[in-house]
């Protein structure tokens, strides 16, 4: 979540970053009791909204007030001895801020669920198990004594509400920032707090404002070779300033290769999994059932290892891009827009696949990391960004040292064009990204 406000001539930015800390393993059952009770309260208010859907036409604050009156009652009702229509029955006494957090969760759930049902033209037929999997949000009054290494939470132990001090471990919170309501996540034998912190950032202005002022931009290409990313800094008029190559592809593939070799051995062994083919009674559509085995579970661990390797390089590359931009005081980073899916099966010549290729992941991480530093990330269509010369616009041919240049040499790391321009193909792509972006703004002004 991010927002920008303007105060006089100074532009301020704010971003909310969620920190995850692990609670010390203490009173796990109490955490589970609290979560179960929270879900029951959410379900109670969700049921009210199912029958009073017109309430959702109002803002959240008014809906909350209405739901409280319908379930708790008013002073006038209590004076007259009237019971609310939707009383919280068969539940222990619910603290004010616990109830309000549950109401807000029910409102959000109802808005999402009802809208989805309308779009699909279906009736609201959710059951408790289908709908409710909410994690308790602790408003102020439900937590206190938030220290650097511990926090007190108000929990329901099955009989009454008690205050419990929980030490926690995790990355340190920033010295500056506003702590927002933490959320409790219970996962098997572990429990975590997700703590949102709103931090102030220096905001340099919109993309349009920075381009209009002629500030430098950084364009980034993702070749998925030994160089996982190539940065090119351009002036506002499109002239090239400098470049930065972020390597690591060979190291990544060496790590991946070890895991893939173990996976291949597992596939060849008979104990990997057993397949049993059966036929349905309507004519013979085959089904394959896979029996779990020790090797099957080990295989899952290996796939997780591959994902961890990928995520490590996603974070590493995005961080290096950001540090380079900070050193050069860049306010805008331009990347290709990869929103449309890429069919790697049809484009086998790219010699990569959806599991290995990391361009989208790097861009996704770069966006939120850059915004924390007051840097904006924008994108352009990736049409012809790697097929044309960034200097003259002619079609390029790719090649490697000692090989013949060709337009179909997609693995070539060097390029040459008919007008004699030559150099690194990935850097040429990065320059194209930046210059196409700047040209698009000039066309809009014309």
XYZ file of C-alpha atoms in Angstrom:
446
model
C 0.000 0.000 0.000
C 1.371 3.433 -0.860
C 0.162 6.994 -0.974
C 1.527 10.422 -1.783
C 0.535 13.753 -0.304
C 1.710 17.293 -1.001
C 2.415 19.800 1.755
C 3.175 23.302 0.460
C 6.189 23.003 -1.888
C 7.605 19.903 -0.237
C 6.458 16.538 -1.614
C 6.184 13.751 0.898
C 5.689 10.066 0.260
C 4.575 7.311 2.593
C 4.841 3.575 2.174
C 3.588 0.752 4.371
C 6.009 -2.168 4.727
C 5.025 -5.350 6.557
C 7.625 -6.945 8.837
C 7.268 -10.596 9.803
C 8.476 -11.752 13.232
C 8.221 -15.170 14.842
C 6.681 -15.425 18.291
C 8.353 -17.489 20.992
C 6.664 -20.888 21.251
C 4.435 -20.178 24.233
C 0.744 -20.990 24.883
C 0.122 -22.161 21.317
C -3.360 -23.390 22.264
C -4.311 -19.900 23.459
C -3.329 -18.466 20.103
C -5.476 -21.084 18.376
C -8.419 -20.388 20.728
C -8.127 -16.652 19.966
C -8.052 -17.279 16.242
C -11.063 -19.616 16.367
C -13.061 -17.109 18.412
C -12.123 -14.326 15.995
C -13.415 -16.385 13.080
C -16.688 -17.087 14.877
C -17.220 -13.361 15.454
C -16.353 -12.556 11.835
C -18.800 -15.220 10.677
C -21.555 -13.767 12.884
C -21.244 -10.334 11.256
C -20.802 -11.833 7.813
C -24.159 -13.588 8.273
C -25.781 -10.258 9.171
C -24.416 -8.703 5.992
C -25.732 -11.629 3.950
C -29.238 -10.740 5.044
C -28.695 -6.965 5.116
C -26.679 -6.503 1.935
C -27.995 -2.945 1.483
C -25.755 -1.867 4.374
C -22.758 -2.221 2.076
C -23.932 0.759 0.045
C -22.578 2.937 2.869
C -18.981 3.588 3.918
C -17.180 1.159 6.225
C -17.490 3.391 9.306
C -21.274 3.671 8.967
C -21.580 -0.072 8.332
C -19.543 -0.759 11.472
C -21.769 1.503 13.565
C -24.906 -0.156 12.186
C -23.601 -3.655 12.881
C -22.657 -2.719 16.436
C -26.166 -1.370 17.075
C -27.728 -4.524 15.646
C -25.548 -6.855 17.758
C -24.749 -4.873 20.910
C -27.660 -2.465 21.068
C -27.831 1.186 22.135
C -28.176 2.948 25.484
C -31.834 3.597 24.757
C -32.449 -0.087 24.036
C -30.732 -1.097 27.266
C -32.790 1.465 29.232
C -35.955 -0.011 27.724
C -34.810 -3.571 28.343
C -34.785 -4.469 24.631
C -32.445 -7.125 23.267
C -30.664 -6.547 19.943
C -31.900 -8.647 17.018
C -28.470 -10.042 16.184
C -27.069 -10.595 19.650
C -23.692 -12.327 19.970
C -24.961 -15.560 21.532
C -23.026 -18.608 22.750
C -19.842 -16.554 22.814
C -17.749 -15.244 25.715
C -17.513 -11.515 26.364
C -15.848 -9.924 23.330
C -13.511 -6.939 23.919
C -14.405 -3.769 21.990
C -11.370 -3.634 19.713
C -11.404 -7.372 19.087
C -15.026 -7.037 17.949
C -14.307 -4.042 15.723
C -11.401 -5.789 14.034
C -13.677 -8.758 13.333
C -16.429 -6.467 11.984
C -14.000 -4.784 9.585
C -12.812 -8.221 8.438
C -16.421 -9.283 7.828
C -17.151 -6.105 5.860
C -14.121 -6.632 3.626
C -14.990 -10.289 3.161
C -18.612 -9.470 2.306
C -17.700 -6.792 -0.227
C -15.276 -9.140 -1.986
C -17.488 -12.231 -1.828
C -20.733 -10.564 -2.882
C -19.091 -8.696 -5.753
C -17.480 -11.918 -6.978
C -20.801 -13.783 -6.844
C -22.545 -11.047 -8.824
C -19.874 -11.114 -11.517
C -20.202 -14.877 -11.862
C -24.002 -14.773 -11.643
C -24.056 -17.165 -8.692
C -25.971 -17.217 -5.451
C -24.181 -16.699 -2.140
C -23.857 -20.282 -0.907
C -20.690 -20.106 1.147
C -20.371 -22.285 4.226
C -18.352 -21.420 7.301
C -15.442 -23.646 6.239
C -15.404 -22.193 2.717
C -15.436 -18.570 3.793
C -13.682 -18.264 7.129
C -9.959 -18.431 7.388
C -9.339 -15.004 8.872
C -6.275 -14.127 10.936
C -6.869 -11.946 14.015
C -5.902 -8.294 13.694
C -4.838 -6.745 17.008
C -6.071 -3.170 17.319
C -4.683 -0.974 20.088
C -6.211 -2.242 23.298
C -5.496 -5.832 22.241
C -1.714 -5.370 22.408
C 0.632 -3.267 24.528
C 4.258 -2.965 25.645
C 5.521 -3.282 22.068
C 9.271 -3.504 22.681
C 12.187 -4.242 20.356
C 12.165 -7.912 21.356
C 8.751 -8.605 22.925
C 5.060 -7.712 22.852
C 2.057 -8.292 25.118
C -1.031 -9.763 23.443
C -4.519 -10.108 24.877
C -5.567 -13.697 24.216
C -8.541 -15.919 24.948
C -7.368 -19.067 26.748
C -10.668 -20.941 26.393
C -12.117 -19.551 29.620
C -11.134 -15.889 29.920
C -9.035 -13.107 28.415
C -5.430 -12.907 29.617
C -2.378 -10.784 28.823
C 0.627 -12.794 27.614
C 4.146 -11.494 26.943
C 5.678 -12.960 23.800
C 9.364 -12.563 22.957
C 9.885 -12.593 19.189
C 12.671 -12.921 16.647
C 13.011 -11.462 13.168
C 14.557 -8.562 11.318
C 14.807 -5.327 13.247
C 12.097 -2.717 12.897
C 13.129 0.696 11.527
C 13.919 3.428 14.026
C 11.485 5.767 12.290
C 7.951 4.889 11.277
C 4.423 4.441 12.586
C 3.484 0.985 13.856
C 0.051 -0.161 12.634
C -2.151 -3.008 13.851
C -0.306 -6.372 13.754
C -1.913 -9.543 12.389
C -1.502 -12.964 13.995
C -0.657 -15.882 11.689
C -0.731 -19.401 13.170
C 1.037 -22.001 11.014
C 1.170 -25.549 12.349
C 3.535 -25.365 15.344
C 4.734 -21.807 14.679
C 3.117 -18.410 15.167
C 4.041 -15.119 13.512
C 3.101 -11.478 13.748
C 2.829 -9.475 10.537
C 3.499 -5.898 11.608
C 2.747 -3.092 9.081
C 4.935 -0.009 9.524
C 4.241 3.244 7.701
C 7.467 4.991 6.749
C 8.050 8.450 5.322
C 10.071 8.728 2.134
C 11.441 11.582 0.072
C 9.255 11.873 -3.004
C 10.864 13.334 -6.128
C 7.661 13.906 -8.110
C 5.692 12.002 -10.734
C 7.300 10.308 -13.729
C 5.902 12.988 -16.034
C 7.307 15.797 -13.872
C 10.786 14.263 -13.768
C 10.894 13.628 -17.518
C 9.666 17.174 -18.191
C 12.493 18.541 -16.068
C 14.983 16.565 -18.183
C 16.245 14.385 -15.339
C 18.235 11.243 -16.036
C 16.503 7.883 -16.226
C 17.769 4.318 -15.862
C 16.509 1.691 -18.338
C 16.909 -1.992 -17.477
C 16.947 -5.111 -19.676
C 16.799 -8.720 -18.439
C 18.722 -10.979 -20.855
C 18.692 -14.117 -18.631
C 22.283 -14.980 -19.509
C 25.323 -14.606 -17.267
C 24.212 -10.973 -17.044
C 20.840 -11.176 -15.300
C 20.218 -7.452 -15.730
C 21.820 -4.628 -17.740
C 21.253 -0.984 -16.781
C 21.680 2.018 -19.073
C 21.544 5.609 -17.803
C 20.221 8.154 -20.297
C 19.902 11.911 -20.175
C 16.527 13.536 -20.745
C 17.411 14.024 -24.429
C 18.207 10.313 -24.866
C 22.002 10.566 -24.890
C 23.806 7.627 -23.281
C 25.630 8.307 -19.991
C 26.769 4.977 -18.577
C 25.968 1.303 -18.057
C 26.056 -1.331 -15.346
C 26.080 -5.112 -15.864
C 24.746 -7.350 -13.066
C 26.148 -10.846 -13.444
C 25.381 -14.054 -11.565
C 23.719 -16.199 -14.219
C 26.500 -18.782 -14.331
C 26.635 -19.057 -10.531
C 22.857 -19.432 -10.416
C 22.867 -22.161 -13.074
C 25.657 -24.038 -11.254
C 23.514 -24.120 -8.119
C 20.415 -25.082 -10.072
C 22.283 -27.804 -11.965
C 23.147 -29.653 -8.762
C 19.493 -29.718 -7.732
C 18.304 -30.675 -11.223
C 20.760 -33.589 -11.333
C 19.289 -34.926 -8.095
C 15.789 -34.521 -9.522
C 16.781 -36.422 -12.650
C 18.157 -39.301 -10.581
C 14.939 -39.350 -8.610
C 12.853 -39.504 -11.788
C 14.826 -42.449 -13.104
C 14.466 -44.422 -9.887
C 11.308 -46.527 -9.568
C 10.575 -45.296 -6.071
C 9.997 -41.696 -7.115
C 6.228 -42.265 -7.410
C 3.872 -44.978 -8.534
C 1.371 -44.317 -11.286
C -1.884 -46.217 -11.415
C -4.098 -45.735 -14.477
C -7.800 -46.273 -14.055
C -10.812 -45.648 -16.225
C -14.017 -43.877 -15.345
C -17.350 -45.581 -15.868
C -18.523 -43.325 -18.716
C -16.199 -44.503 -21.403
C -12.645 -44.428 -20.362
C -11.082 -41.089 -19.466
C -7.814 -42.042 -17.840
C -6.848 -40.837 -14.404
C -3.357 -41.003 -12.928
C -3.091 -41.394 -9.184
C 0.262 -40.754 -7.539
C 1.170 -42.484 -4.321
C 3.289 -40.497 -1.905
C 6.693 -41.904 -1.005
C 9.836 -40.780 0.744
C 11.405 -39.924 -2.592
C 8.299 -37.996 -3.574
C 8.588 -35.878 -0.439
C 12.302 -35.399 -1.095
C 11.411 -34.248 -4.580
C 9.165 -31.537 -3.169
C 12.072 -30.341 -1.066
C 14.243 -30.149 -4.185
C 11.639 -28.064 -6.020
C 11.491 -25.764 -3.009
C 15.281 -25.500 -3.197
C 15.035 -24.402 -6.833
C 12.492 -21.766 -5.857
C 14.767 -20.535 -3.045
C 17.673 -20.178 -5.476
C 15.492 -18.183 -7.848
C 14.177 -15.947 -5.077
C 17.709 -15.282 -3.815
C 18.777 -13.952 -7.221
C 15.527 -12.020 -7.667
C 16.260 -10.114 -4.444
C 19.977 -9.806 -5.205
C 19.501 -8.357 -8.696
C 16.710 -5.961 -7.724
C 18.799 -4.691 -4.811
C 21.858 -4.140 -7.027
C 19.788 -2.219 -9.602
C 18.437 -0.008 -6.834
C 21.854 0.653 -5.307
C 23.228 1.637 -8.728
C 20.342 4.062 -9.241
C 20.816 5.566 -5.780
C 24.513 6.162 -6.449
C 23.625 7.994 -9.658
C 20.650 9.896 -8.175
C 18.128 8.379 -10.563
C 14.450 9.171 -9.957
C 12.827 6.981 -12.650
C 13.591 3.375 -13.623
C 12.141 2.094 -16.928
C 11.554 -1.636 -17.471
C 9.721 -3.747 -20.084
C 6.057 -4.422 -19.394
C 5.762 -8.201 -19.171
C 2.095 -8.297 -18.146
C 1.158 -10.516 -21.089
C 2.117 -14.139 -20.562
C 5.097 -15.539 -22.447
C 4.727 -18.947 -24.093
C 8.122 -20.502 -23.496
C 7.020 -23.737 -25.180
C 6.346 -21.919 -28.460
C 9.561 -19.919 -28.056
C 11.939 -22.770 -27.326
C 14.681 -20.837 -29.101
C 14.856 -18.531 -26.050
C 16.442 -21.473 -24.212
C 14.656 -20.663 -20.976
C 11.372 -21.478 -19.229
C 8.847 -19.965 -16.853
C 10.508 -21.583 -13.841
C 13.944 -20.246 -14.657
C 13.218 -16.851 -16.217
C 13.199 -14.196 -13.493
C 12.396 -10.929 -15.262
C 8.910 -10.536 -13.784
C 10.091 -11.368 -10.263
C 12.940 -8.843 -10.408
C 10.593 -6.113 -11.661
C 8.015 -6.916 -8.980
C 10.623 -6.651 -6.197
C 12.211 -3.600 -7.751
C 8.927 -1.674 -7.701
C 8.330 -1.830 -3.977
C 12.006 -1.522 -3.028
C 12.491 1.513 -5.263
C 9.408 3.294 -3.937
C 10.822 3.046 -0.417
C 13.778 5.070 -1.661
C 11.640 7.658 -3.487
C 12.380 6.140 -6.912
C 9.544 5.335 -9.335
C 9.431 2.331 -11.656
C 7.528 2.658 -14.924
C 7.301 0.411 -17.986
C 6.938 0.327 -21.761
C 5.698 -2.316 -24.200
C 8.512 -4.783 -24.982
C 7.750 -4.596 -28.731
C 10.951 -4.747 -30.875
C 13.137 -3.580 -27.971
C 15.728 -6.263 -28.734
C 15.343 -6.479 -32.531
C 16.480 -2.988 -33.589
C 19.613 -0.899 -33.251
C 19.292 1.761 -30.547
C 21.355 4.220 -32.651
C 19.712 4.027 -36.077
C 16.656 1.790 -35.715
C 17.765 -0.803 -38.294
C 17.243 -4.533 -37.724
C 20.191 -6.067 -35.911
C 21.954 -9.407 -36.226
C 23.244 -11.272 -33.177
C 26.384 -13.335 -32.790
C 28.999 -14.616 -30.363
C 32.749 -14.406 -30.847
C 33.786 -16.751 -33.664
C 30.196 -17.264 -34.869
C 28.316 -15.918 -37.861
C 25.858 -13.085 -37.185
C 22.171 -13.774 -37.838
C 18.767 -12.286 -36.992
C 17.737 -15.699 -35.646
C 20.774 -16.079 -33.384
C 18.752 -15.446 -30.213
C 21.525 -16.646 -27.898
C 24.013 -14.153 -29.329
C 25.348 -11.715 -26.759
C 26.794 -9.295 -29.352
C 25.097 -7.463 -32.199
C 25.835 -5.647 -35.432
C 23.526 -3.549 -37.619
C 23.698 -2.671 -41.383
C 25.106 0.775 -40.540
C 28.046 -0.675 -38.636
C 26.853 -0.084 -35.060
C 27.895 -2.961 -32.850
C 28.267 -3.887 -29.185
C 26.539 -5.773 -26.385
C 23.030 -6.917 -27.377
C 21.583 -6.599 -23.853
C 22.920 -3.052 -23.468
C 21.407 -2.212 -26.870
C 18.056 -3.499 -25.552
C 18.367 -1.371 -22.410
C 19.098 1.737 -24.513
C 16.046 0.987 -26.677
C 13.859 0.712 -23.576
C 14.984 4.127 -22.351
C 14.810 5.885 -25.730
C 11.402 4.436 -26.649
C 10.153 5.653 -23.281
C 11.485 9.189 -23.788
C 10.126 9.340 -27.347
C 6.662 8.396 -26.123
C 6.644 11.472 -23.874
C 7.781 13.747 -26.702
C 4.952 12.418 -28.918
C 2.420 13.190 -26.193
C 3.706 16.768 -25.934
C 3.391 17.232 -29.705
